[in-house]
């Protein structure tokens, strides 16, 4: 089974150039959706998943944006729903966990049925990989029930990195109902269902009634799985890639760029400003 890979494109305008247009479109439509990835977008990627603690200043800024009566805020993450909700810790925000397989927010709750059917296979993969990778220093298995992430950014030996990738493919790659995707020094074992961050953001657009008014929709993300959301918004909104300009790959579906998490916060501040 081949790993699924997704790329990115150079020559993007800086998102600062789009902010005034977003605010004007919000004024005309009366509504806007600002959707955000978590790791690598709201805060820098931490060495271990549990170390990614949202700074209080960032939480206050997201709360201020979500308090606007004309702005919906969603956090769409590869983390589990309970994990991402507890880390952000704000009422009135929409949360999509496990790449959108679980969605919850004010008056809204959705869990993908196909993902639930894959739970036994995910659990079996997690148990077997714990045994197979027990001797690899630095590898982190993040069992999110509906999906499984195998992080290897702390594995310094490249031969061991290759071993981690081989073991994940051998253990989970040929199991019915599962697929494997790649990210930044991580492999994701996911249900083989037609659902991703792109489907999740389109679901939110429809559920919030934003399609009829053509309200502006913006998604900020940094990783390969965020490309699904960028593609889904092509012609409908803006996907903002968070990456240094020299690391932007040539076939992204993003329509704009910021080069750091600090610049993400600058734009959120501009959108929260009354």
Short mmCIF file of C-alpha atoms in Angstrom, two decimals, residues 54-173:
data_model
loop_
_atom_site.label_atom_id
_atom_site.label_comp_id
_atom_site.label_asym_id
_atom_site.label_seq_id
_atom_site.Cartn_x
_atom_site.Cartn_y
_atom_site.Cartn_z
CA UNK A 54 -2.43 26.92 23.93
CA UNK A 55 -1.06 30.22 25.33
CA UNK A 56 -3.60 32.19 27.33
CA UNK A 57 -3.14 35.22 25.08
CA UNK A 58 -4.01 33.14 22.03
CA UNK A 59 -7.05 31.69 23.75
CA UNK A 60 -8.23 35.19 24.66
CA UNK A 61 -7.81 36.33 21.06
CA UNK A 62 -9.79 33.37 19.67
CA UNK A 63 -12.48 34.04 22.29
CA UNK A 64 -12.68 37.69 21.24
CA UNK A 65 -13.05 36.71 17.58
CA UNK A 66 -15.73 34.11 18.39
CA UNK A 67 -17.62 36.67 20.51
CA UNK A 68 -18.31 38.78 17.43
CA UNK A 69 -21.96 38.30 16.41
CA UNK A 70 -20.93 38.18 12.75
CA UNK A 71 -18.14 35.58 12.99
CA UNK A 72 -18.19 31.83 13.51
CA UNK A 73 -14.93 30.20 14.63
CA UNK A 74 -14.08 26.53 14.10
CA UNK A 75 -11.01 24.52 15.07
CA UNK A 76 -10.48 21.60 12.69
CA UNK A 77 -7.74 19.28 13.86
CA UNK A 78 -6.29 15.82 13.47
CA UNK A 79 -6.48 15.51 17.25
CA UNK A 80 -9.37 13.70 18.88
CA UNK A 81 -12.48 15.77 19.54
CA UNK A 82 -12.22 15.68 23.35
CA UNK A 83 -8.53 16.52 23.18
CA UNK A 84 -8.89 19.55 20.92
CA UNK A 85 -11.94 20.85 22.77
CA UNK A 86 -10.16 20.63 26.14
CA UNK A 87 -7.03 22.34 24.78
CA UNK A 88 -8.92 25.29 23.31
CA UNK A 89 -11.48 25.31 26.11
CA UNK A 90 -13.92 27.86 24.70
CA UNK A 91 -17.69 27.78 24.49
CA UNK A 92 -19.29 29.02 21.31
CA UNK A 93 -16.56 27.55 19.09
CA UNK A 94 -17.12 24.65 16.68
CA UNK A 95 -14.70 21.74 17.03
CA UNK A 96 -13.88 19.12 14.42
CA UNK A 97 -11.62 16.32 15.63
CA UNK A 98 -9.94 13.41 13.87
CA UNK A 99 -9.73 15.36 10.60
CA UNK A 100 -13.44 16.18 10.76
CA UNK A 101 -14.77 12.70 11.52
CA UNK A 102 -16.21 14.15 14.77
CA UNK A 103 -17.83 17.60 14.76
CA UNK A 104 -19.45 19.42 17.65
CA UNK A 105 -20.52 22.97 18.40
CA UNK A 106 -23.51 25.09 19.39
CA UNK A 107 -26.57 23.11 18.27
CA UNK A 108 -24.44 20.73 16.20
CA UNK A 109 -23.14 17.18 16.65
CA UNK A 110 -21.91 14.76 13.96
CA UNK A 111 -19.86 11.56 14.06
CA UNK A 112 -19.13 9.80 10.77
CA UNK A 113 -20.80 6.38 10.86
CA UNK A 114 -18.17 4.79 8.63
CA UNK A 115 -15.47 5.87 11.05
CA UNK A 116 -17.20 4.11 13.92
CA UNK A 117 -17.24 0.89 11.90
CA UNK A 118 -13.44 1.04 11.69
CA UNK A 119 -12.92 1.22 15.47
CA UNK A 120 -11.95 -2.48 15.90
CA UNK A 121 -9.36 -2.25 13.13
CA UNK A 122 -7.86 0.96 14.55
CA UNK A 123 -7.67 -0.61 18.02
CA UNK A 124 -5.98 -3.74 16.63
CA UNK A 125 -3.42 -1.62 14.75
CA UNK A 126 -2.66 0.43 17.85
CA UNK A 127 -2.11 -2.65 20.01
CA UNK A 128 0.16 -4.35 17.48
CA UNK A 129 2.20 -1.21 16.80
CA UNK A 130 2.80 -0.64 20.51
CA UNK A 131 4.49 -4.04 20.61
CA UNK A 132 6.40 -3.66 17.34
CA UNK A 133 7.69 -0.15 18.05
CA UNK A 134 8.36 -0.55 21.76
CA UNK A 135 12.12 -0.48 21.23
CA UNK A 136 12.22 2.63 19.02
CA UNK A 137 13.41 5.60 21.05
CA UNK A 138 11.40 8.77 20.42
CA UNK A 139 8.41 7.28 18.61
CA UNK A 140 5.04 8.45 19.97
CA UNK A 141 1.77 6.59 19.35
CA UNK A 142 -1.25 8.86 19.72
CA UNK A 143 -4.37 6.69 19.91
CA UNK A 144 -7.37 8.92 19.15
CA UNK A 145 -9.86 6.04 19.04
CA UNK A 146 -11.19 6.87 15.56
CA UNK A 147 -7.69 7.46 14.15
CA UNK A 148 -4.12 6.63 15.15
CA UNK A 149 -1.10 8.93 14.75
CA UNK A 150 2.45 7.61 14.78
CA UNK A 151 4.81 10.55 15.44
CA UNK A 152 8.51 10.15 14.71
CA UNK A 153 9.86 13.71 14.89
CA UNK A 154 11.84 12.72 18.01
CA UNK A 155 13.40 9.70 16.30
CA UNK A 156 16.91 10.89 15.44
CA UNK A 157 18.21 7.79 13.66
CA UNK A 158 17.01 7.79 10.02
CA UNK A 159 17.29 4.00 9.88
CA UNK A 160 14.87 3.86 12.77
CA UNK A 161 12.59 6.34 10.97
CA UNK A 162 12.55 3.98 7.99
CA UNK A 163 11.76 1.11 10.35
CA UNK A 164 8.82 3.03 11.85
CA UNK A 165 7.38 3.66 8.40
CA UNK A 166 7.84 0.00 7.39
CA UNK A 167 6.19 -1.25 10.57
CA UNK A 168 3.18 1.04 10.16
CA UNK A 169 2.70 -0.05 6.55
CA UNK A 170 3.17 -3.74 7.39
CA UNK A 171 0.83 -3.62 10.38
CA UNK A 172 -1.95 -1.37 9.14
CA UNK A 173 -1.49 -0.84 5.42
#
